[in-house]
Amino acid sequence: MTQTVVAVIGGGVVGAAVLYTLAHRGVDTVLLEAEEALGYGASGTNSGILHTGFDSTPGELETVLILRAAALRDHVLAALSIPVLRCGAELLPHNDAERATVAELAENARRNGVTVDIRPDDGALVVPDESVTDPVAYTLALGNAAVRAGATIKTDCAVDGIDQDSAGLTLRLVDGGRLTCVVAVNCAGLQADTIARLVGDHSFEIYPRKGEFFVFELPRGATLDHILLPVPTKRTKGVLVFPTLDGRVVAGPTAVDLDDKDDWSVRPAAAREVLHNAVARFPALDGLDPVASYAGLRPAGRDVNYVIGPSAACPRLVNVAAIRSTGLTASLGIGAHVADLLADLGVQVGPERAPAQAPAPHRSDVPWWRRTAQHKRLL
Ligand SMILES: Cc1cc2nc3c(=O)[nH]c(=O)nc-3n(C[C@H](O)[C@H](O)[C@H](O)COP(=O)(O)OP(=O)(O)OC[C@H]3O[C@@H](n4cnc5c(N)ncnc54)[C@H](O)[C@@H]3O)c2cc1C
């Protein structure tokens, strides 16, 4: 039986950021990931955009953590040599209703302290600080930095039972192993509700909201040098068109509510749903066939978002669940928030240490937008 102070369950970007933060604050921490490597869940299948929070609701926990992450991120990106395309975003209104929404978004951005501008000639909302990263490189870099700072990562290590006693928790692993800890942090994404059920916590439910993407190679001479955003609705940020670090252009995602947490396929109907919106936003895509498609499953909470805090059924289990749409962006803020919560629970959390300088992450032959689909044998 192995022992630690904190166990993190799940190695997506949220679990990796929690591990990174705790390791750099001197907390003995072990991360347990069910898959053979980190970042095979939602964290490997998203848009890779580091949002500014210009359109997030002021005061909500999600917004607070997006803004907290923004204050922490630049020195982490620099120290860990994480690639980032600082390209900015534009949102072009097409009618009076959309122009009114743009004006509301500009006011919202001002309340969140995010720089935006309305371009006088066409009324576009310009958000200079939106950027694009490689979400897999980002997740792996946080995990690797945590290990260099003293943390442990165990892969192929799914948790399937939790026992409680007065000293702490014992996590039972599917391979028969055991890990005892003082506190566990539940970062299991789509399975966060399954983990919570292990201690009798039925307070939230997670379902998959699928997002499908299409990847393009532009013909010689055509370029896209910033993110093209639609006017958002309450349910989704809509279909974006954005450049990737590897020189492609991606259009997506859709937003389809499902029950099956294992269905990572791209529906035949998705092409029609995405492509006409994408061409309207970026006419250079007209007539081009996508070179690839992929789908991600957002870990959406049923009527809840950003469920972060000790479980009422077992205060030694801290849920970090329903991180649906902005987990890549907010991950470092979530890590800092979890460190505060653990200190409140009596865990000795030290002052923050700067990460050691790291070389750029190894560039895989498989681009991140293909990695999860290949792993799940969809390509
Ligand atoms: C289509 C789409 C577009 C998105 N676009 C963006 C974007 O542009 N910017 C942004 O900031 N966010 C975006 N997001 C949201 C972002 O991807 C998520 O918020 C984030 O990835 C959630 O991270 P996570 O670590 O909570 O979950 P996950 O990445 O799903 O990680 C959970 C991990 O837990 C592991 N696990 C599950 N059960 C167990 C168990 N029993 N034992 C051990 N391990 C277990 C899983 O294997 C998995 O690795 C998007 C998401 C999608 C799907």
Coordinates of C-alpha atoms and ligand atoms in Angstrom, one line a residue:
M1 CA 0.0 0.0 0.0
T2 CA 1.5 3.4 -1.0
Q3 CA 0.8 6.7 0.8
T4 CA 0.6 10.3 0.0
V5 CA -0.9 13.5 1.4
V6 CA -3.0 14.4 -1.7
A7 CA -4.2 12.0 -4.4
V8 CA -5.5 13.6 -7.7
I9 CA -7.9 11.3 -9.6
G10 CA -7.7 12.1 -13.3
G11 CA -5.0 13.4 -15.6
G12 CA -6.7 15.9 -17.9
V13 CA -5.6 19.5 -17.9
V14 CA -7.4 20.2 -14.7
G15 CA -5.8 17.3 -12.8
A16 CA -2.4 18.2 -14.3
A17 CA -2.8 21.8 -13.2
V18 CA -3.8 20.8 -9.7
L19 CA -0.8 18.5 -9.5
Y20 CA 1.5 21.2 -10.9
T21 CA 0.2 23.7 -8.3
L22 CA 0.4 21.4 -5.3
A23 CA 3.9 20.2 -6.3
H24 CA 5.1 23.8 -6.5
R25 CA 3.7 24.5 -3.1
G26 CA 5.5 21.6 -1.4
V27 CA 2.5 19.2 -1.1
D28 CA 3.3 15.5 -1.4
T29 CA 0.9 14.6 -4.3
V30 CA 0.2 11.5 -6.5
L31 CA -1.9 11.7 -9.7
L32 CA -3.8 8.5 -10.8
E33 CA -4.9 8.4 -14.4
A34 CA -6.9 5.5 -15.9
E35 CA -5.5 5.8 -19.4
E36 CA -1.9 5.0 -20.5
A37 CA -1.0 8.8 -20.6
L38 CA -2.4 12.1 -19.6
G39 CA -4.7 14.2 -21.9
Y40 CA -6.8 11.5 -23.6
G41 CA -10.1 13.0 -22.4
A42 CA -11.7 16.4 -23.2
S43 CA -8.3 18.0 -22.6
G44 CA -6.9 16.4 -25.8
T45 CA -9.9 17.1 -28.1
N46 CA -10.9 20.8 -27.7
S47 CA -10.3 24.0 -29.6
G48 CA -7.0 24.8 -27.8
I49 CA -8.0 28.4 -27.2
L50 CA -6.9 30.3 -24.1
H51 CA -9.9 32.5 -23.6
T52 CA -9.6 35.9 -22.0
G53 CA -13.0 35.8 -20.3
F54 CA -14.3 38.8 -22.3
D55 CA -17.7 37.1 -22.6
S56 CA -17.9 35.3 -19.3
T57 CA -20.5 36.3 -16.7
P58 CA -18.8 38.7 -14.1
G59 CA -18.5 37.2 -10.6
E60 CA -19.3 33.6 -11.5
L61 CA -16.7 31.1 -10.2
E62 CA -15.8 30.1 -13.8
T63 CA -15.0 33.7 -14.6
V64 CA -13.1 34.3 -11.4
L65 CA -10.9 31.3 -12.2
I66 CA -10.4 32.2 -15.9
L67 CA -9.2 35.6 -14.7
R68 CA -7.1 34.1 -11.9
A69 CA -5.5 31.7 -14.5
A70 CA -4.7 34.6 -16.8
A71 CA -2.7 36.3 -14.1
L72 CA -0.7 33.1 -13.5
R73 CA -0.3 31.8 -17.1
D74 CA 2.3 33.8 -18.9
H75 CA 5.3 33.0 -16.6
V76 CA 4.3 29.3 -16.7
L77 CA 4.1 29.3 -20.5
A78 CA 7.5 30.9 -20.7
A79 CA 9.2 28.7 -18.1
L80 CA 7.8 25.5 -19.6
S81 CA 8.3 26.7 -23.2
I82 CA 4.7 25.8 -24.0
P83 CA 3.9 26.8 -27.6
V84 CA 1.3 29.5 -28.0
L85 CA 0.0 31.5 -30.9
R86 CA -0.8 35.0 -29.7
C87 CA -3.1 35.8 -32.6
G88 CA -6.1 37.6 -31.0
A89 CA -9.8 37.1 -32.0
E90 CA -12.4 39.0 -33.9
L91 CA -16.2 38.8 -33.8
L92 CA -18.0 40.4 -36.7
P93 CA -21.7 41.3 -36.3
H94 CA -24.0 41.0 -39.3
N95 CA -27.1 42.8 -38.2
D96 CA -28.4 45.3 -35.7
A97 CA -29.2 42.5 -33.1
E98 CA -25.6 41.2 -33.3
R99 CA -24.2 44.8 -33.1
A100 CA -26.2 45.2 -29.9
T101 CA -24.7 41.9 -28.6
V102 CA -21.2 43.2 -29.5
A103 CA -21.9 46.4 -27.5
E104 CA -23.0 44.2 -24.5
L105 CA -20.0 42.0 -24.9
A106 CA -17.7 45.1 -24.9
E107 CA -19.3 46.3 -21.6
N108 CA -19.0 42.7 -20.2
A109 CA -15.3 42.6 -21.1
R110 CA -14.8 46.0 -19.4
R111 CA -16.4 44.6 -16.2
N112 CA -14.0 41.6 -16.3
G113 CA -11.0 43.9 -16.9
V114 CA -10.4 42.4 -20.4
T115 CA -9.1 44.6 -23.2
V116 CA -11.3 44.7 -26.3
D117 CA -11.9 47.2 -29.0
I118 CA -14.8 47.9 -31.4
R119 CA -13.4 48.5 -34.9
P120 CA -15.0 51.7 -36.3
D121 CA -15.3 50.6 -40.0
D122 CA -17.2 47.3 -39.6
G123 CA -18.2 47.2 -35.9
A124 CA -16.1 44.0 -35.2
L125 CA -15.2 43.3 -31.6
V126 CA -11.5 42.8 -31.5
V127 CA -10.1 40.8 -28.6
P128 CA -6.3 41.1 -28.9
D129 CA -5.3 38.7 -26.0
E130 CA -7.2 35.5 -27.1
S131 CA -4.6 32.9 -28.1
V132 CA -4.3 29.3 -29.3
T133 CA -2.1 26.6 -27.8
D134 CA -1.6 22.9 -28.2
P135 CA -3.8 21.5 -25.4
V136 CA -1.9 18.2 -25.2
A137 CA 1.5 19.8 -25.0
Y138 CA 0.0 22.1 -22.3
T139 CA -1.3 19.2 -20.2
L140 CA 1.8 17.1 -20.6
A141 CA 4.1 20.1 -19.8
L142 CA 2.2 20.8 -16.5
G143 CA 2.4 17.1 -15.6
N144 CA 6.1 16.9 -16.4
A145 CA 6.9 20.1 -14.4
A146 CA 5.0 18.7 -11.5
V147 CA 7.1 15.5 -11.6
R148 CA 10.3 17.5 -11.7
A149 CA 9.0 19.4 -8.6
G150 CA 8.5 16.1 -6.7
A151 CA 5.0 14.8 -7.6
T152 CA 4.3 11.3 -8.9
I153 CA 2.1 10.3 -11.8
K154 CA 0.7 6.8 -12.2
T155 CA -0.9 5.9 -15.5
D156 CA -3.0 2.8 -16.3
C157 CA -4.3 3.3 -12.8
A158 CA -8.1 3.7 -12.6
V159 CA -9.7 4.3 -9.2
D160 CA -12.7 2.1 -8.6
G161 CA -13.3 2.3 -4.8
I162 CA -12.8 4.7 -1.9
D163 CA -12.8 3.6 1.8
Q164 CA -12.9 6.2 4.5
D165 CA -11.6 6.2 8.1
S166 CA -10.7 8.8 10.6
A167 CA -7.1 9.3 9.3
G168 CA -8.0 9.7 5.6
L169 CA -9.0 7.8 2.5
T170 CA -7.9 4.6 0.9
L171 CA -8.3 4.6 -2.9
R172 CA -8.8 1.1 -4.4
L173 CA -7.3 0.7 -7.9
V174 CA -8.6 -1.6 -10.6
D175 CA -5.2 -3.5 -10.7
G176 CA -5.8 -4.4 -7.0
G177 CA -3.4 -1.8 -5.6
R178 CA -4.2 0.7 -2.9
L179 CA -3.2 4.3 -2.2
T180 CA -3.9 6.0 1.1
C181 CA -4.2 9.8 1.3
V182 CA -5.3 12.5 3.6
V183 CA -7.4 14.2 0.8
A184 CA -8.3 13.1 -2.7
V185 CA -9.2 15.6 -5.5
N186 CA -11.7 14.3 -8.0
C187 CA -10.7 15.6 -11.5
A188 CA -12.1 12.7 -13.4
G189 CA -13.9 14.7 -16.1
L190 CA -16.8 12.7 -17.6
Q191 CA -16.4 10.2 -14.7
A192 CA -16.3 12.7 -11.9
D193 CA -19.9 11.7 -10.9
T194 CA -18.9 8.0 -10.9
I195 CA -16.0 8.9 -8.5
A196 CA -18.3 11.0 -6.3
R197 CA -20.8 8.0 -6.1
L198 CA -17.9 5.9 -4.5
V199 CA -18.3 8.0 -1.3
G200 CA -22.1 8.2 -1.6
D201 CA -22.2 11.6 -3.2
H202 CA -25.1 11.9 -5.6
S203 CA -25.2 15.7 -5.7
F204 CA -24.3 16.2 -9.3
E205 CA -24.4 14.4 -12.6
I206 CA -22.1 14.6 -15.6
Y207 CA -23.1 14.0 -19.2
P208 CA -21.2 14.4 -22.4
R209 CA -21.8 17.4 -24.7
K210 CA -20.1 16.4 -27.9
G211 CA -18.2 19.0 -30.0
E212 CA -17.1 18.0 -33.6
F213 CA -14.3 19.7 -35.6
F214 CA -13.0 19.7 -39.1
V215 CA -9.3 20.4 -40.0
F216 CA -8.3 22.1 -43.2
E217 CA -5.1 22.8 -45.1
L218 CA -5.4 26.1 -46.9
P219 CA -4.2 26.5 -50.5
R220 CA -0.9 28.3 -51.1
G221 CA -1.4 32.1 -50.5
A222 CA -4.4 31.8 -48.2
T223 CA -3.8 32.5 -44.5
L224 CA -5.8 32.9 -41.3
D225 CA -3.9 34.9 -38.7
H226 CA -6.5 35.3 -36.0
I227 CA -9.5 33.5 -34.4
L228 CA -12.9 34.1 -36.0
L229 CA -15.6 34.0 -33.4
P230 CA -19.4 34.0 -33.9
V231 CA -21.7 36.0 -31.9
P232 CA -22.2 33.6 -28.9
T233 CA -25.5 32.2 -27.6
K234 CA -26.2 31.3 -23.9
R235 CA -25.7 27.6 -24.8
T236 CA -22.5 27.6 -26.8
K237 CA -19.7 29.8 -28.1
G238 CA -20.8 28.5 -31.6
V239 CA -18.7 27.5 -34.6
L240 CA -15.3 29.2 -34.6
V241 CA -12.6 29.1 -37.2
F242 CA -9.1 29.3 -35.9
P243 CA -5.5 28.7 -36.9
T244 CA -3.5 26.0 -35.2
L245 CA 0.2 26.0 -34.2
D246 CA 0.9 23.5 -37.0
G247 CA -0.3 25.7 -39.8
R248 CA -3.8 24.2 -40.3
V249 CA -7.2 25.8 -39.9
V250 CA -9.9 24.2 -37.7
A251 CA -13.7 24.8 -37.8
G252 CA -16.0 23.8 -35.0
P253 CA -17.2 22.7 -32.6
T254 CA -20.8 21.5 -32.6
A255 CA -22.7 21.1 -29.3
V256 CA -24.7 17.9 -29.1
D257 CA -26.0 16.5 -25.7
L258 CA -25.5 12.8 -25.4
D259 CA -25.8 9.9 -22.9
D260 CA -22.9 7.7 -24.1
K261 CA -19.7 8.8 -22.4
D262 CA -17.7 6.6 -24.8
D263 CA -19.0 7.9 -28.2
W264 CA -16.1 9.9 -29.6
S265 CA -17.2 9.5 -33.2
V266 CA -17.9 12.4 -35.6
R267 CA -21.6 12.2 -36.7
P268 CA -22.2 12.3 -40.5
A269 CA -24.5 15.3 -40.0
A270 CA -21.7 17.3 -38.3
A271 CA -20.1 18.3 -41.6
R272 CA -23.3 20.1 -42.8
E273 CA -23.8 21.8 -39.4
V274 CA -20.2 23.1 -39.2
L275 CA -19.2 23.8 -42.8
H276 CA -21.8 26.3 -43.9
N277 CA -21.2 28.4 -40.8
A278 CA -17.4 28.1 -41.2
V279 CA -17.5 29.2 -44.9
A280 CA -19.7 32.1 -44.0
R281 CA -17.1 33.2 -41.4
F282 CA -14.1 32.4 -43.6
P283 CA -14.9 32.2 -47.3
A284 CA -11.4 30.7 -48.2
L285 CA -12.8 27.4 -46.9
D286 CA -15.4 27.2 -49.7
G287 CA -14.9 24.1 -51.8
L288 CA -12.1 22.7 -49.6
D289 CA -12.4 19.1 -48.3
P290 CA -11.3 18.8 -44.6
V291 CA -8.1 16.7 -44.2
A292 CA -9.4 15.3 -40.8
S293 CA -12.2 15.5 -38.3
Y294 CA -12.3 14.9 -34.6
A295 CA -14.7 15.0 -31.7
G296 CA -14.4 16.0 -28.1
L297 CA -16.8 15.3 -25.2
R298 CA -17.3 18.2 -22.8
P299 CA -17.8 17.0 -19.2
A300 CA -21.0 19.0 -18.7
G301 CA -22.8 19.1 -15.4
R302 CA -26.6 18.6 -15.4
D303 CA -27.9 22.1 -14.5
V304 CA -24.5 22.9 -12.8
N305 CA -21.1 24.3 -13.9
Y306 CA -17.7 24.3 -12.1
V307 CA -18.7 22.1 -9.1
I308 CA -15.6 22.7 -7.0
G309 CA -15.4 22.0 -3.3
P310 CA -15.4 19.3 -0.6
S311 CA -18.1 16.7 -1.0
A312 CA -20.9 17.0 1.5
A313 CA -20.9 13.1 1.8
C314 CA -17.1 13.0 2.4
P315 CA -15.2 16.3 3.0
R316 CA -11.9 14.6 2.3
L317 CA -13.0 14.2 -1.3
V318 CA -12.7 17.5 -3.1
N319 CA -14.8 17.5 -6.3
V320 CA -13.5 19.5 -9.2
A321 CA -16.2 18.6 -11.7
A322 CA -18.4 19.9 -14.5
I323 CA -15.5 21.9 -16.0
R324 CA -17.4 22.0 -19.3
S325 CA -16.1 24.6 -21.7
T326 CA -13.1 26.5 -20.4
G327 CA -11.0 24.0 -18.4
L328 CA -7.9 24.5 -20.5
T329 CA -8.1 28.3 -20.0
A330 CA -9.0 28.2 -16.3
S331 CA -6.8 25.2 -15.3
L332 CA -4.1 27.2 -13.5
G333 CA -6.7 29.3 -11.7
I334 CA -8.5 26.0 -10.7
G335 CA -5.2 24.7 -9.3
A336 CA -4.6 27.8 -7.2
H337 CA -8.2 27.7 -5.9
V338 CA -7.9 24.0 -5.0
A339 CA -4.7 24.8 -3.1
D340 CA -6.7 27.3 -1.0
L341 CA -9.4 24.8 -0.4
L342 CA -6.9 22.2 0.8
A343 CA -5.3 24.7 3.1
D344 CA -8.7 25.3 4.6
L345 CA -9.0 21.5 5.1
G346 CA -5.8 21.5 7.1
V347 CA -3.3 20.4 4.4
Q348 CA 0.1 22.1 4.8
V349 CA 0.3 24.2 1.6
G350 CA 3.6 26.1 1.3
P351 CA 4.4 29.3 -0.6
E352 CA 4.5 29.2 -4.3
R353 CA 7.8 28.1 -5.9
A354 CA 8.6 29.1 -9.5
P355 CA 8.9 26.2 -11.9
A356 CA 12.3 25.2 -13.2
Q357 CA 13.0 26.3 -16.7
A358 CA 12.1 23.5 -19.2
P359 CA 12.9 22.9 -22.8
A360 CA 10.0 23.0 -25.4
P361 CA 7.9 19.8 -25.1
H362 CA 8.8 17.1 -27.5
R363 CA 6.9 17.6 -30.8
S364 CA 5.0 14.5 -31.5
D365 CA 4.7 13.1 -35.1
V366 CA 0.9 12.9 -34.4
P367 CA -0.7 16.3 -34.1
W368 CA -2.8 16.8 -31.0
W369 CA -6.0 17.0 -32.9
R370 CA -5.4 13.5 -34.2
R371 CA -4.0 11.9 -31.0
T372 CA -7.2 11.1 -29.1
A373 CA -9.1 9.9 -32.2
Q374 CA -6.2 7.5 -33.0
H375 CA -6.0 6.3 -29.4
K376 CA -9.7 5.5 -29.4
R377 CA -9.2 3.8 -32.8
L378 CA -11.5 6.2 -34.7
L379 CA -9.0 7.0 -37.4
Ligands
LIG1 C1 -15.4 20.4 -28.2 C2 -14.7 21.1 -27.0 C3 -14.1 22.3 -27.2 C4 -13.5 23.0 -26.1 N1 -12.8 24.1 -26.3 C5 -12.1 24.7 -25.3 C6 -11.3 25.8 -25.5 O1 -11.1 26.3 -26.6 N2 -10.6 26.4 -24.4 C7 -10.8 25.9 -23.2 O2 -10.3 26.4 -22.2 N3 -11.5 24.7 -22.9 C8 -12.2 24.2 -24.0 N4 -12.9 23.0 -23.8 C9 -13.1 22.5 -22.4 C10 -11.9 21.7 -21.9 O3 -11.5 20.8 -22.9 C11 -12.4 21.0 -20.6 O4 -13.0 22.0 -19.7 C12 -11.2 20.4 -20.0 O5 -10.5 19.6 -20.9 C13 -11.7 19.5 -18.8 O6 -10.6 18.9 -18.3 P1 -10.7 17.8 -17.2 O7 -9.3 17.5 -16.7 O8 -11.7 18.1 -16.2 O9 -11.3 16.5 -17.9 P2 -10.6 15.4 -18.9 O10 -9.6 16.1 -19.8 O11 -11.7 14.7 -19.5 O12 -9.8 14.5 -17.9 C14 -10.4 13.6 -17.0 C15 -9.4 12.5 -16.8 O13 -9.8 11.6 -15.8 C16 -9.5 10.3 -16.1 N5 -10.3 9.4 -15.4 C17 -11.7 9.2 -15.5 N6 -12.1 8.2 -14.6 C18 -11.0 7.9 -13.9 C19 -10.7 6.9 -12.8 N7 -11.7 6.2 -12.3 N8 -9.5 6.8 -12.3 C20 -8.5 7.6 -12.8 N9 -8.6 8.4 -13.8 C21 -9.9 8.6 -14.3 C22 -9.8 10.3 -17.6 O14 -9.1 9.2 -18.3 C23 -9.3 11.6 -18.1 O15 -7.9 11.6 -18.5 C24 -13.5 22.4 -24.8 C25 -14.0 21.1 -24.7 C26 -14.6 20.4 -25.8 C27 -15.0 19.0 -25.7

